Amino acid sequence: MKIEYINPFIQAAEDTFKAMCSVDVERDGELTVRKAGLSPAYGLIGVIGLSGSVKGAVLMTMDVGTGRKVIMKFLGETMITEADLFDGFGELLNIISGAAAAKLGKVHLAIPAVMTGENQKIHSVQCSPWVIIPMRFPEWGKFNLEVAMEEV
Amino acid sequence: MKVLLTDDSSTMRKIQKRVLASMGIEDVLEASNGKEALDLIGQHKFDFVLLDVNMPEMNGMETLKAIRSNPDTVKLPVIMCTSVADKGQVMEAIKAGATNYLVKPFQPADLQKKIEATFGK
Ligand SMILES: [Mg+2]
Protein backbone atom coordinates (compact mmCIF):
# COMPACT_ATOMS: atom_id res chain seq x y z
CA MET A 1 0.00 0.00 0.00
CA LYS A 2 1.28 3.43 -0.90
CA ILE A 3 2.24 5.71 1.96
CA GLU A 4 0.58 8.60 0.07
CA TYR A 5 -2.73 7.02 0.97
CA ILE A 6 -2.13 7.63 4.67
CA ASN A 7 -1.71 11.38 4.96
CA PRO A 8 -5.19 12.25 3.63
CA PHE A 9 -6.69 10.19 6.48
CA ILE A 10 -4.61 11.94 9.14
CA GLN A 11 -5.54 15.33 7.68
CA ALA A 12 -9.21 14.33 7.40
CA ALA A 13 -9.31 13.17 11.04
CA GLU A 14 -7.79 16.46 12.19
CA ASP A 15 -10.21 18.51 10.09
CA THR A 16 -13.27 16.47 11.00
CA PHE A 17 -12.79 16.43 14.78
CA LYS A 18 -11.85 20.11 14.72
CA ALA A 19 -14.88 21.21 12.72
CA MET A 20 -17.51 18.82 14.08
CA CYS A 21 -16.37 18.42 17.71
CA SER A 22 -14.14 21.50 18.28
CA VAL A 23 -11.37 19.21 19.48
CA ASP A 24 -7.76 18.78 18.39
CA VAL A 25 -6.21 15.42 17.67
CA GLU A 26 -2.56 14.44 17.42
CA ARG A 27 -0.47 11.52 16.23
CA ASP A 28 0.37 9.04 18.97
CA GLY A 29 3.39 7.14 17.74
CA GLU A 30 4.65 5.45 14.62
CA LEU A 31 2.59 3.78 11.95
CA THR A 32 2.45 0.02 12.31
CA VAL A 33 1.40 -2.66 9.88
CA ARG A 34 -0.94 -5.51 10.69
CA LYS A 35 -0.76 -8.50 8.42
CA ALA A 36 -3.87 -10.18 7.12
CA GLY A 37 -5.47 -12.54 9.62
CA LEU A 38 -7.05 -12.24 13.04
CA SER A 39 -6.25 -9.35 15.33
CA PRO A 40 -7.83 -8.30 18.61
CA ALA A 41 -10.16 -5.33 18.84
CA TYR A 42 -12.13 -3.77 21.67
CA GLY A 43 -14.34 -0.82 22.45
CA LEU A 44 -16.09 0.93 19.60
CA ILE A 45 -15.21 -0.39 16.17
CA GLY A 46 -16.38 1.35 13.03
CA VAL A 47 -15.67 0.14 9.52
CA ILE A 48 -16.42 1.54 6.08
CA GLY A 49 -15.60 0.11 2.67
CA LEU A 50 -14.19 2.13 -0.23
CA SER A 51 -14.46 1.29 -3.90
CA GLY A 52 -13.71 3.02 -7.18
CA SER A 53 -10.23 4.09 -8.25
CA VAL A 54 -8.93 2.52 -5.02
CA LYS A 55 -10.49 -0.30 -3.05
CA GLY A 56 -10.18 -1.08 0.60
CA ALA A 57 -11.56 -0.22 3.98
CA VAL A 58 -11.09 2.20 6.84
CA LEU A 59 -11.48 1.24 10.46
CA MET A 60 -11.70 3.46 13.53
CA THR A 61 -11.47 2.12 17.08
CA MET A 62 -11.54 3.77 20.49
CA ASP A 63 -12.66 3.05 24.07
CA VAL A 64 -16.38 3.43 24.67
CA GLY A 65 -15.61 6.09 27.30
CA THR A 66 -13.58 8.13 24.82
CA GLY A 67 -16.29 7.64 22.21
CA ARG A 68 -18.96 8.98 24.58
CA LYS A 69 -16.93 12.18 25.15
CA VAL A 70 -16.45 12.62 21.40
CA ILE A 71 -20.13 12.13 20.60
CA MET A 72 -21.27 14.41 23.43
CA LYS A 73 -19.13 17.11 21.87
CA PHE A 74 -20.33 16.26 18.33
CA LEU A 75 -23.96 16.55 19.42
CA GLY A 76 -23.39 19.41 21.84
CA GLU A 77 -25.30 17.48 24.50
CA THR A 78 -24.30 16.16 27.92
CA MET A 79 -26.74 13.24 27.77
CA ILE A 80 -26.48 10.87 24.84
CA THR A 81 -28.16 7.56 24.12
CA GLU A 82 -26.52 4.35 23.00
CA ALA A 83 -28.08 4.97 19.58
CA ASP A 84 -26.46 8.43 19.43
CA LEU A 85 -23.09 6.90 20.32
CA PHE A 86 -23.20 4.33 17.54
CA ASP A 87 -24.77 6.59 14.95
CA GLY A 88 -22.45 9.51 15.70
CA PHE A 89 -19.36 7.30 15.65
CA GLY A 90 -20.35 5.91 12.24
CA GLU A 91 -21.09 9.35 10.86
CA LEU A 92 -17.73 10.75 12.01
CA LEU A 93 -16.00 7.79 10.35
CA ASN A 94 -18.05 8.45 7.21
CA ILE A 95 -16.99 12.11 7.18
CA ILE A 96 -13.30 11.31 7.79
CA SER A 97 -13.32 8.63 5.07
CA GLY A 98 -15.14 10.88 2.61
CA ALA A 99 -12.79 13.81 3.16
CA ALA A 100 -9.78 11.52 2.67
CA ALA A 101 -11.33 9.72 -0.30
CA ALA A 102 -11.86 13.01 -2.12
CA LYS A 103 -8.06 13.26 -2.34
CA LEU A 104 -7.60 9.71 -3.59
CA GLY A 105 -9.51 9.90 -6.86
CA LYS A 106 -13.02 8.86 -7.75
CA VAL A 107 -13.94 6.83 -4.70
CA HIS A 108 -17.32 5.55 -3.58
CA LEU A 109 -18.03 5.07 0.13
CA ALA A 110 -20.11 2.22 1.50
CA ILE A 111 -22.40 2.71 4.48
CA PRO A 112 -20.46 2.61 7.77
CA ALA A 113 -21.01 -0.19 10.26
CA VAL A 114 -20.33 0.19 13.98
CA MET A 115 -20.01 -2.54 16.58
CA THR A 116 -18.75 -2.93 20.11
CA GLY A 117 -17.52 -5.62 22.43
CA GLU A 118 -14.71 -6.58 24.78
CA ASN A 119 -13.25 -9.50 22.90
CA GLN A 120 -13.79 -8.87 19.23
CA LYS A 121 -11.51 -10.19 16.54
CA ILE A 122 -11.08 -8.49 13.24
CA HIS A 123 -10.48 -10.98 10.48
CA SER A 124 -8.72 -9.30 7.62
CA VAL A 125 -8.98 -10.96 4.25
CA GLN A 126 -7.63 -7.97 2.39
CA CYS A 127 -4.67 -8.68 0.18
CA SER A 128 -3.31 -5.37 1.30
CA PRO A 129 -2.04 -5.20 4.90
CA TRP A 130 -3.67 -2.77 7.33
CA VAL A 131 -1.71 0.32 8.24
CA ILE A 132 -2.52 1.39 11.80
CA ILE A 133 -2.34 5.11 12.52
CA PRO A 134 -2.25 5.63 16.30
CA MET A 135 -3.81 8.95 17.28
CA ARG A 136 -5.09 10.64 20.43
CA PHE A 137 -7.30 13.34 21.79
CA PRO A 138 -5.02 15.09 24.28
CA GLU A 139 -7.71 15.16 26.99
CA TRP A 140 -9.76 12.05 26.20
CA GLY A 141 -7.36 9.33 25.18
CA LYS A 142 -6.27 7.25 22.27
CA PHE A 143 -7.92 6.10 19.11
CA ASN A 144 -6.74 4.24 16.01
CA LEU A 145 -7.43 4.80 12.37
CA GLU A 146 -6.60 1.77 10.26
CA VAL A 147 -6.44 1.79 6.50
CA ALA A 148 -6.18 -1.09 4.05
CA MET A 149 -6.15 -0.02 0.46
CA GLU A 150 -4.91 -0.83 -2.98
CA GLU A 151 -5.17 0.65 -6.43
CA VAL A 152 -7.64 -0.92 -8.81
CA MET B 1 -40.07 28.11 6.10
CA LYS B 2 -40.65 24.37 5.86
CA VAL B 3 -37.55 22.23 5.46
CA LEU B 4 -36.85 18.54 4.80
CA LEU B 5 -33.68 17.14 6.37
CA THR B 6 -32.46 13.98 4.64
CA ASP B 7 -29.53 12.11 6.20
CA ASP B 8 -29.14 8.51 7.29
CA SER B 9 -27.35 9.70 10.44
CA SER B 10 -29.79 10.65 13.20
CA THR B 11 -27.06 12.56 15.05
CA MET B 12 -26.28 14.59 11.92
CA ARG B 13 -29.99 15.42 11.60
CA LYS B 14 -30.04 16.58 15.24
CA ILE B 15 -27.08 18.88 14.56
CA GLN B 16 -28.66 20.29 11.39
CA LYS B 17 -32.01 20.71 13.15
CA ARG B 18 -30.37 22.78 15.86
CA VAL B 19 -28.78 25.08 13.25
CA LEU B 20 -32.16 25.54 11.58
CA ALA B 21 -33.80 26.27 14.96
CA SER B 22 -31.15 28.93 15.64
CA MET B 23 -32.22 30.54 12.35
CA GLY B 24 -35.86 30.49 13.43
CA ILE B 25 -36.77 27.53 11.20
CA GLU B 26 -38.86 25.16 13.34
CA ASP B 27 -41.05 23.51 10.71
CA VAL B 28 -38.74 20.61 9.89
CA LEU B 29 -39.43 17.05 8.73
CA GLU B 30 -36.81 14.29 8.60
CA ALA B 31 -36.02 11.42 6.26
CA SER B 32 -33.26 8.84 6.65
CA ASN B 33 -32.93 7.89 2.97
CA GLY B 34 -33.96 9.04 -0.49
CA LYS B 35 -37.11 6.95 -0.66
CA GLU B 36 -38.47 8.44 2.56
CA ALA B 37 -37.52 11.89 1.28
CA LEU B 38 -39.40 11.44 -2.02
CA ASP B 39 -42.48 10.21 -0.10
CA LEU B 40 -42.45 13.30 2.11
CA ILE B 41 -41.80 15.60 -0.86
CA GLY B 42 -44.91 14.12 -2.47
CA GLN B 43 -47.01 14.92 0.59
CA HIS B 44 -45.71 18.32 1.69
CA LYS B 45 -44.60 21.58 0.19
CA PHE B 46 -41.04 22.34 1.30
CA ASP B 47 -39.09 25.56 0.88
CA PHE B 48 -35.89 23.58 0.58
CA VAL B 49 -34.33 20.15 1.10
CA LEU B 50 -31.03 19.36 2.75
CA LEU B 51 -29.82 16.15 1.12
CA ASP B 52 -27.03 13.83 2.25
CA VAL B 53 -25.28 11.83 -0.50
CA ASN B 54 -24.11 8.62 1.20
CA MET B 55 -27.29 6.87 2.36
CA PRO B 56 -28.66 3.31 2.17
CA GLU B 57 -31.75 2.38 0.11
CA MET B 58 -31.54 5.40 -2.19
CA ASN B 59 -28.56 7.73 -2.16
CA GLY B 60 -28.56 11.50 -2.51
CA MET B 61 -27.58 11.63 -6.19
CA GLU B 62 -30.40 9.27 -7.18
CA THR B 63 -32.80 11.29 -5.05
CA LEU B 64 -31.71 14.57 -6.60
CA LYS B 65 -32.22 13.16 -10.11
CA ALA B 66 -35.72 11.96 -9.13
CA ILE B 67 -36.59 15.38 -7.71
CA ARG B 68 -35.42 17.13 -10.89
CA SER B 69 -37.23 14.75 -13.21
CA ASN B 70 -40.59 15.48 -11.55
CA PRO B 71 -42.24 18.64 -12.97
CA ASP B 72 -43.73 19.43 -9.53
CA THR B 73 -40.32 19.61 -7.86
CA VAL B 74 -38.02 20.61 -10.71
CA LYS B 75 -37.49 24.01 -9.02
CA LEU B 76 -37.41 22.81 -5.40
CA PRO B 77 -34.17 24.15 -3.85
CA VAL B 78 -31.86 21.29 -2.84
CA ILE B 79 -28.67 21.78 -0.83
CA MET B 80 -26.48 18.69 -1.11
CA CYS B 81 -24.51 17.81 1.99
CA THR B 82 -21.75 15.31 1.46
CA SER B 83 -18.46 14.01 2.74
CA VAL B 84 -17.00 12.90 -0.60
CA ALA B 85 -16.27 16.24 -2.19
CA ASP B 86 -13.80 15.70 -4.99
CA LYS B 87 -14.29 17.97 -7.98
CA GLY B 88 -15.87 15.24 -10.11
CA GLN B 89 -18.62 14.52 -7.62
CA VAL B 90 -19.34 18.19 -6.97
CA MET B 91 -19.64 18.76 -10.75
CA GLU B 92 -21.92 15.75 -11.07
CA ALA B 93 -24.24 17.15 -8.39
CA ILE B 94 -24.30 20.62 -9.96
CA LYS B 95 -25.06 19.10 -13.36
CA ALA B 96 -27.83 17.02 -11.85
CA GLY B 97 -29.39 20.23 -10.55
CA ALA B 98 -28.15 20.77 -7.00
CA THR B 99 -28.94 24.34 -5.92
CA ASN B 100 -25.98 24.49 -3.57
CA TYR B 101 -23.40 22.22 -1.99
CA LEU B 102 -22.12 21.87 1.58
CA VAL B 103 -19.09 19.73 2.32
CA LYS B 104 -18.78 17.66 5.49
CA PRO B 105 -17.03 18.28 7.84
CA PHE B 106 -18.65 21.65 8.46
CA GLN B 107 -19.08 23.95 11.41
CA PRO B 108 -22.66 24.90 12.31
CA ALA B 109 -21.99 28.44 11.06
CA ASP B 110 -21.06 27.04 7.62
CA LEU B 111 -24.49 25.43 7.25
CA GLN B 112 -26.21 28.67 8.20
CA LYS B 113 -24.07 30.63 5.70
CA LYS B 114 -24.84 28.12 2.95
CA ILE B 115 -28.58 28.39 3.57
CA GLU B 116 -28.41 32.19 3.65
CA ALA B 117 -26.34 32.22 0.44
CA THR B 118 -28.87 29.93 -1.26
CA PHE B 119 -31.72 32.28 -0.42
CA GLY B 120 -29.79 35.46 -1.13
CA LYS B 121 -29.91 36.76 2.40
MG1 LIG C 1 -24.80 9.59 5.15
PDB file of N, CA and C in Angstrom, chain A residues 62-126:
ATOM      1  N   MET A  62     -11.896   3.053  19.258  1.00  0.00           N
ATOM      2  CA  MET A  62     -11.544   3.771  20.489  1.00  0.00           C
ATOM      3  C   MET A  62     -12.340   3.166  21.649  1.00  0.00           C
ATOM      4  N   ASP A  63     -11.900   3.473  22.883  1.00  0.00           N
ATOM      5  CA  ASP A  63     -12.664   3.051  24.071  1.00  0.00           C
ATOM      6  C   ASP A  63     -14.068   3.629  24.010  1.00  0.00           C
ATOM      7  N   VAL A  64     -15.009   2.921  24.597  1.00  0.00           N
ATOM      8  CA  VAL A  64     -16.379   3.430  24.667  1.00  0.00           C
ATOM      9  C   VAL A  64     -16.413   4.759  25.433  1.00  0.00           C
ATOM     10  N   GLY A  65     -15.624   4.851  26.508  1.00  0.00           N
ATOM     11  CA  GLY A  65     -15.609   6.087  27.304  1.00  0.00           C
ATOM     12  C   GLY A  65     -15.136   7.281  26.484  1.00  0.00           C
ATOM     13  N   THR A  66     -14.081   7.075  25.699  1.00  0.00           N
ATOM     14  CA  THR A  66     -13.580   8.132  24.820  1.00  0.00           C
ATOM     15  C   THR A  66     -14.641   8.477  23.779  1.00  0.00           C
ATOM     16  N   GLY A  67     -15.249   7.435  23.222  1.00  0.00           N
ATOM     17  CA  GLY A  67     -16.287   7.643  22.209  1.00  0.00           C
ATOM     18  C   GLY A  67     -17.442   8.471  22.748  1.00  0.00           C
ATOM     19  N   ARG A  68     -17.845   8.216  23.990  1.00  0.00           N
ATOM     20  CA  ARG A  68     -18.956   8.980  24.576  1.00  0.00           C
ATOM     21  C   ARG A  68     -18.613  10.461  24.657  1.00  0.00           C
ATOM     22  N   LYS A  69     -17.345  10.766  25.050  1.00  0.00           N
ATOM     23  CA  LYS A  69     -16.930  12.177  25.151  1.00  0.00           C
ATOM     24  C   LYS A  69     -16.968  12.832  23.772  1.00  0.00           C
ATOM     25  N   VAL A  70     -16.482  12.087  22.770  1.00  0.00           N
ATOM     26  CA  VAL A  70     -16.451  12.617  21.399  1.00  0.00           C
ATOM     27  C   VAL A  70     -17.875  12.914  20.909  1.00  0.00           C
ATOM     28  N   ILE A  71     -18.769  11.968  21.129  1.00  0.00           N
ATOM     29  CA  ILE A  71     -20.129  12.133  20.596  1.00  0.00           C
ATOM     30  C   ILE A  71     -20.914  13.187  21.383  1.00  0.00           C
ATOM     31  N   MET A  72     -20.639  13.314  22.674  1.00  0.00           N
ATOM     32  CA  MET A  72     -21.271  14.410  23.433  1.00  0.00           C
ATOM     33  C   MET A  72     -20.886  15.755  22.831  1.00  0.00           C
ATOM     34  N   LYS A  73     -19.616  15.866  22.451  1.00  0.00           N
ATOM     35  CA  LYS A  73     -19.132  17.112  21.866  1.00  0.00           C
ATOM     36  C   LYS A  73     -19.710  17.311  20.454  1.00  0.00           C
ATOM     37  N   PHE A  74     -19.774  16.224  19.701  1.00  0.00           N
ATOM     38  CA  PHE A  74     -20.326  16.257  18.334  1.00  0.00           C
ATOM     39  C   PHE A  74     -21.771  16.745  18.381  1.00  0.00           C
ATOM     40  N   LEU A  75     -22.539  16.200  19.319  1.00  0.00           N
ATOM     41  CA  LEU A  75     -23.958  16.547  19.418  1.00  0.00           C
ATOM     42  C   LEU A  75     -24.192  17.824  20.219  1.00  0.00           C
ATOM     43  N   GLY A  76     -23.186  18.245  20.988  1.00  0.00           N
ATOM     44  CA  GLY A  76     -23.392  19.406  21.842  1.00  0.00           C
ATOM     45  C   GLY A  76     -24.372  19.124  22.963  1.00  0.00           C
ATOM     46  N   GLU A  77     -24.378  17.866  23.416  1.00  0.00           N
ATOM     47  CA  GLU A  77     -25.299  17.483  24.495  1.00  0.00           C
ATOM     48  C   GLU A  77     -24.541  16.727  25.576  1.00  0.00           C
ATOM     49  N   THR A  78     -24.978  16.845  26.828  1.00  0.00           N
ATOM     50  CA  THR A  78     -24.297  16.156  27.915  1.00  0.00           C
ATOM     51  C   THR A  78     -24.913  14.784  28.182  1.00  0.00           C
ATOM     52  N   MET A  79     -26.109  14.561  27.651  1.00  0.00           N
ATOM     53  CA  MET A  79     -26.735  13.238  27.769  1.00  0.00           C
ATOM     54  C   MET A  79     -26.880  12.667  26.368  1.00  0.00           C
ATOM     55  N   ILE A  80     -26.303  11.506  26.143  1.00  0.00           N
ATOM     56  CA  ILE A  80     -26.478  10.867  24.838  1.00  0.00           C
ATOM     57  C   ILE A  80     -26.960   9.434  25.032  1.00  0.00           C
ATOM     58  N   THR A  81     -27.677   8.943  24.053  1.00  0.00           N
ATOM     59  CA  THR A  81     -28.162   7.563  24.120  1.00  0.00           C
ATOM     60  C   THR A  81     -27.136   6.637  23.459  1.00  0.00           C
ATOM     61  N   GLU A  82     -27.345   5.352  23.674  1.00  0.00           N
ATOM     62  CA  GLU A  82     -26.525   4.346  23.002  1.00  0.00           C
ATOM     63  C   GLU A  82     -26.636   4.510  21.478  1.00  0.00           C
ATOM     64  N   ALA A  83     -27.859   4.787  21.025  1.00  0.00           N
ATOM     65  CA  ALA A  83     -28.078   4.967  19.584  1.00  0.00           C
ATOM     66  C   ALA A  83     -27.283   6.160  19.056  1.00  0.00           C
ATOM     67  N   ASP A  84     -27.257   7.262  19.823  1.00  0.00           N
ATOM     68  CA  ASP A  84     -26.463   8.432  19.431  1.00  0.00           C
ATOM     69  C   ASP A  84     -24.986   8.064  19.307  1.00  0.00           C
ATOM     70  N   LEU A  85     -24.509   7.272  20.283  1.00  0.00           N
ATOM     71  CA  LEU A  85     -23.092   6.899  20.324  1.00  0.00           C
ATOM     72  C   LEU A  85     -22.707   6.140  19.050  1.00  0.00           C
ATOM     73  N   PHE A  86     -23.509   5.141  18.714  1.00  0.00           N
ATOM     74  CA  PHE A  86     -23.200   4.329  17.537  1.00  0.00           C
ATOM     75  C   PHE A  86     -23.377   5.128  16.247  1.00  0.00           C
ATOM     76  N   ASP A  87     -24.485   5.824  16.165  1.00  0.00           N
ATOM     77  CA  ASP A  87     -24.770   6.588  14.952  1.00  0.00           C
ATOM     78  C   ASP A  87     -23.723   7.685  14.738  1.00  0.00           C
ATOM     79  N   GLY A  88     -23.414   8.404  15.810  1.00  0.00           N
ATOM     80  CA  GLY A  88     -22.451   9.508  15.704  1.00  0.00           C
ATOM     81  C   GLY A  88     -21.061   9.007  15.339  1.00  0.00           C
ATOM     82  N   PHE A  89     -20.675   7.878  15.931  1.00  0.00           N
ATOM     83  CA  PHE A  89     -19.360   7.297  15.653  1.00  0.00           C
ATOM     84  C   PHE A  89     -19.265   6.915  14.170  1.00  0.00           C
ATOM     85  N   GLY A  90     -20.326   6.295  13.660  1.00  0.00           N
ATOM     86  CA  GLY A  90     -20.352   5.914  12.243  1.00  0.00           C
ATOM     87  C   GLY A  90     -20.333   7.128  11.328  1.00  0.00           C
ATOM     88  N   GLU A  91     -21.042   8.162  11.708  1.00  0.00           N
ATOM     89  CA  GLU A  91     -21.088   9.352  10.859  1.00  0.00           C
ATOM     90  C   GLU A  91     -19.731  10.065  10.842  1.00  0.00           C
ATOM     91  N   LEU A  92     -19.067  10.129  11.992  1.00  0.00           N
ATOM     92  CA  LEU A  92     -17.735  10.749  12.008  1.00  0.00           C
ATOM     93  C   LEU A  92     -16.758   9.953  11.142  1.00  0.00           C
ATOM     94  N   LEU A  93     -16.846   8.631  11.208  1.00  0.00           N
ATOM     95  CA  LEU A  93     -15.999   7.793  10.347  1.00  0.00           C
ATOM     96  C   LEU A  93     -16.335   8.028   8.869  1.00  0.00           C
ATOM     97  N   ASN A  94     -17.604   8.159   8.580  1.00  0.00           N
ATOM     98  CA  ASN A  94     -18.055   8.450   7.213  1.00  0.00           C
ATOM     99  C   ASN A  94     -17.474   9.783   6.713  1.00  0.00           C
ATOM    100  N   ILE A  95     -17.492  10.788   7.581  1.00  0.00           N
ATOM    101  CA  ILE A  95     -16.993  12.111   7.184  1.00  0.00           C
ATOM    102  C   ILE A  95     -15.476  12.071   6.978  1.00  0.00           C
ATOM    103  N   ILE A  96     -14.771  11.419   7.914  1.00  0.00           N
ATOM    104  CA  ILE A  96     -13.305  11.306   7.789  1.00  0.00           C
ATOM    105  C   ILE A  96     -12.952  10.564   6.498  1.00  0.00           C
ATOM    106  N   SER A  97     -13.630   9.447   6.254  1.00  0.00           N
ATOM    107  CA  SER A  97     -13.316   8.633   5.072  1.00  0.00           C
ATOM    108  C   SER A  97     -13.641   9.388   3.789  1.00  0.00           C
ATOM    109  N   GLY A  98     -14.746  10.119   3.797  1.00  0.00           N
ATOM    110  CA  GLY A  98     -15.143  10.885   2.612  1.00  0.00           C
ATOM    111  C   GLY A  98     -14.154  11.992   2.307  1.00  0.00           C
ATOM    112  N   ALA A  99     -13.732  12.704   3.357  1.00  0.00           N
ATOM    113  CA  ALA A  99     -12.788  13.808   3.163  1.00  0.00           C
ATOM    114  C   ALA A  99     -11.456  13.276   2.637  1.00  0.00           C
ATOM    115  N   ALA A 100     -11.027  12.118   3.151  1.00  0.00           N
ATOM    116  CA  ALA A 100      -9.779  11.523   2.674  1.00  0.00           C
ATOM    117  C   ALA A 100      -9.958  10.990   1.257  1.00  0.00           C
ATOM    118  N   ALA A 101     -11.081  10.343   1.006  1.00  0.00           N
ATOM    119  CA  ALA A 101     -11.333   9.721  -0.302  1.00  0.00           C
ATOM    120  C   ALA A 101     -11.339  10.758  -1.421  1.00  0.00           C
ATOM    121  N   ALA A 102     -11.807  11.960  -1.103  1.00  0.00           N
ATOM    122  CA  ALA A 102     -11.863  13.014  -2.118  1.00  0.00           C
ATOM    123  C   ALA A 102     -10.475  13.321  -2.676  1.00  0.00           C
ATOM    124  N   LYS A 103      -9.444  13.007  -1.883  1.00  0.00           N
ATOM    125  CA  LYS A 103      -8.064  13.264  -2.335  1.00  0.00           C
ATOM    126  C   LYS A 103      -7.443  12.043  -3.005  1.00  0.00           C
ATOM    127  N   LEU A 104      -8.178  10.945  -3.058  1.00  0.00           N
ATOM    128  CA  LEU A 104      -7.602   9.707  -3.590  1.00  0.00           C
ATOM    129  C   LEU A 104      -8.127   9.349  -4.973  1.00  0.00           C
ATOM    130  N   GLY A 105      -8.963  10.206  -5.540  1.00  0.00           N
ATOM    131  CA  GLY A 105      -9.511   9.897  -6.859  1.00  0.00           C
ATOM    132  C   GLY A 105     -11.013   9.764  -6.790  1.00  0.00           C
ATOM    133  N   LYS A 106     -11.559   9.029  -7.746  1.00  0.00           N
ATOM    134  CA  LYS A 106     -13.017   8.855  -7.753  1.00  0.00           C
ATOM    135  C   LYS A 106     -13.364   7.639  -6.901  1.00  0.00           C
ATOM    136  N   VAL A 107     -13.746   7.902  -5.670  1.00  0.00           N
ATOM    137  CA  VAL A 107     -13.944   6.830  -4.703  1.00  0.00           C
ATOM    138  C   VAL A 107     -15.381   6.859  -4.200  1.00  0.00           C
ATOM    139  N   HIS A 108     -15.966   5.674  -4.105  1.00  0.00           N
ATOM    140  CA  HIS A 108     -17.321   5.547  -3.580  1.00  0.00           C
ATOM    141  C   HIS A 108     -17.247   4.967  -2.174  1.00  0.00           C
ATOM    142  N   LEU A 109     -17.998   5.554  -1.253  1.00  0.00           N
ATOM    143  CA  LEU A 109     -18.033   5.066   0.130  1.00  0.00           C
ATOM    144  C   LEU A 109     -19.211   4.136   0.328  1.00  0.00           C
ATOM    145  N   ALA A 110     -18.987   3.056   1.068  1.00  0.00           N
ATOM    146  CA  ALA A 110     -20.110   2.215   1.495  1.00  0.00           C
ATOM    147  C   ALA A 110     -20.735   2.848   2.744  1.00  0.00           C
ATOM    148  N   ILE A 111     -21.762   2.210   3.264  1.00  0.00           N
ATOM    149  CA  ILE A 111     -22.403   2.706   4.484  1.00  0.00           C
ATOM    150  C   ILE A 111     -21.599   2.196   5.683  1.00  0.00           C
ATOM    151  N   PRO A 112     -21.277   3.075   6.641  1.00  0.00           N
ATOM    152  CA  PRO A 112     -20.458   2.613   7.774  1.00  0.00           C
ATOM    153  C   PRO A 112     -21.202   1.622   8.666  1.00  0.00           C
ATOM    154  N   ALA A 113     -20.445   0.724   9.267  1.00  0.00           N
ATOM    155  CA  ALA A 113     -21.010  -0.192  10.259  1.00  0.00           C
ATOM    156  C   ALA A 113     -20.247   0.006  11.563  1.00  0.00           C
ATOM    157  N   VAL A 114     -20.968  -0.025  12.678  1.00  0.00           N
ATOM    158  CA  VAL A 114     -20.332   0.186  13.983  1.00  0.00           C
ATOM    159  C   VAL A 114     -20.724  -0.959  14.909  1.00  0.00           C
ATOM    160  N   MET A 115     -19.726  -1.468  15.624  1.00  0.00           N
ATOM    161  CA  MET A 115     -20.010  -2.542  16.578  1.00  0.00           C
ATOM    162  C   MET A 115     -19.205  -2.296  17.838  1.00  0.00           C
ATOM    163  N   THR A 116     -19.507  -3.074  18.871  1.00  0.00           N
ATOM    164  CA  THR A 116     -18.755  -2.926  20.111  1.00  0.00           C
ATOM    165  C   THR A 116     -18.643  -4.272  20.807  1.00  0.00           C
ATOM    166  N   GLY A 117     -17.675  -4.381  21.685  1.00  0.00           N
ATOM    167  CA  GLY A 117     -17.520  -5.624  22.432  1.00  0.00           C
ATOM    168  C   GLY A 117     -16.145  -5.665  23.050  1.00  0.00           C
ATOM    169  N   GLU A 118     -15.977  -6.517  24.047  1.00  0.00           N
ATOM    170  CA  GLU A 118     -14.710  -6.582  24.775  1.00  0.00           C
ATOM    171  C   GLU A 118     -13.696  -7.473  24.073  1.00  0.00           C
ATOM    172  N   ASN A 119     -14.184  -8.523  23.448  1.00  0.00           N
ATOM    173  CA  ASN A 119     -13.249  -9.499  22.898  1.00  0.00           C
ATOM    174  C   ASN A 119     -13.486  -9.772  21.424  1.00  0.00           C
ATOM    175  N   GLN A 120     -13.547  -8.721  20.651  1.00  0.00           N
ATOM    176  CA  GLN A 120     -13.790  -8.873  19.227  1.00  0.00           C
ATOM    177  C   GLN A 120     -12.494  -9.291  18.529  1.00  0.00           C
ATOM    178  N   LYS A 121     -12.669  -9.922  17.402  1.00  0.00           N
ATOM    179  CA  LYS A 121     -11.514 -10.192  16.544  1.00  0.00           C
ATOM    180  C   LYS A 121     -11.840  -9.637  15.165  1.00  0.00           C
ATOM    181  N   ILE A 122     -10.881  -8.959  14.594  1.00  0.00           N
ATOM    182  CA  ILE A 122     -11.076  -8.487  13.236  1.00  0.00           C
ATOM    183  C   ILE A 122     -10.356  -9.448  12.311  1.00  0.00           C
ATOM    184  N   HIS A 123     -11.091 -10.037  11.413  1.00  0.00           N
ATOM    185  CA  HIS A 123     -10.480 -10.976  10.484  1.00  0.00           C
ATOM    186  C   HIS A 123     -10.263 -10.272   9.153  1.00  0.00           C
ATOM    187  N   SER A 124      -9.028 -10.030   8.841  1.00  0.00           N
ATOM    188  CA  SER A 124      -8.716  -9.305   7.615  1.00  0.00           C
ATOM    189  C   SER A 124      -8.446 -10.276   6.482  1.00  0.00           C
ATOM    190  N   VAL A 125      -9.229 -10.122   5.421  1.00  0.00           N
ATOM    191  CA  VAL A 125      -8.977 -10.960   4.245  1.00  0.00           C
ATOM    192  C   VAL A 125      -8.454 -10.103   3.091  1.00  0.00           C
ATOM    193  N   GLN A 126      -8.180  -8.850   3.409  1.00  0.00           N
ATOM    194  CA  GLN A 126      -7.633  -7.972   2.387  1.00  0.00           C
ATOM    195  C   GLN A 126      -6.278  -8.501   1.927  1.00  0.00           C
TER     196      GLN A 126
END
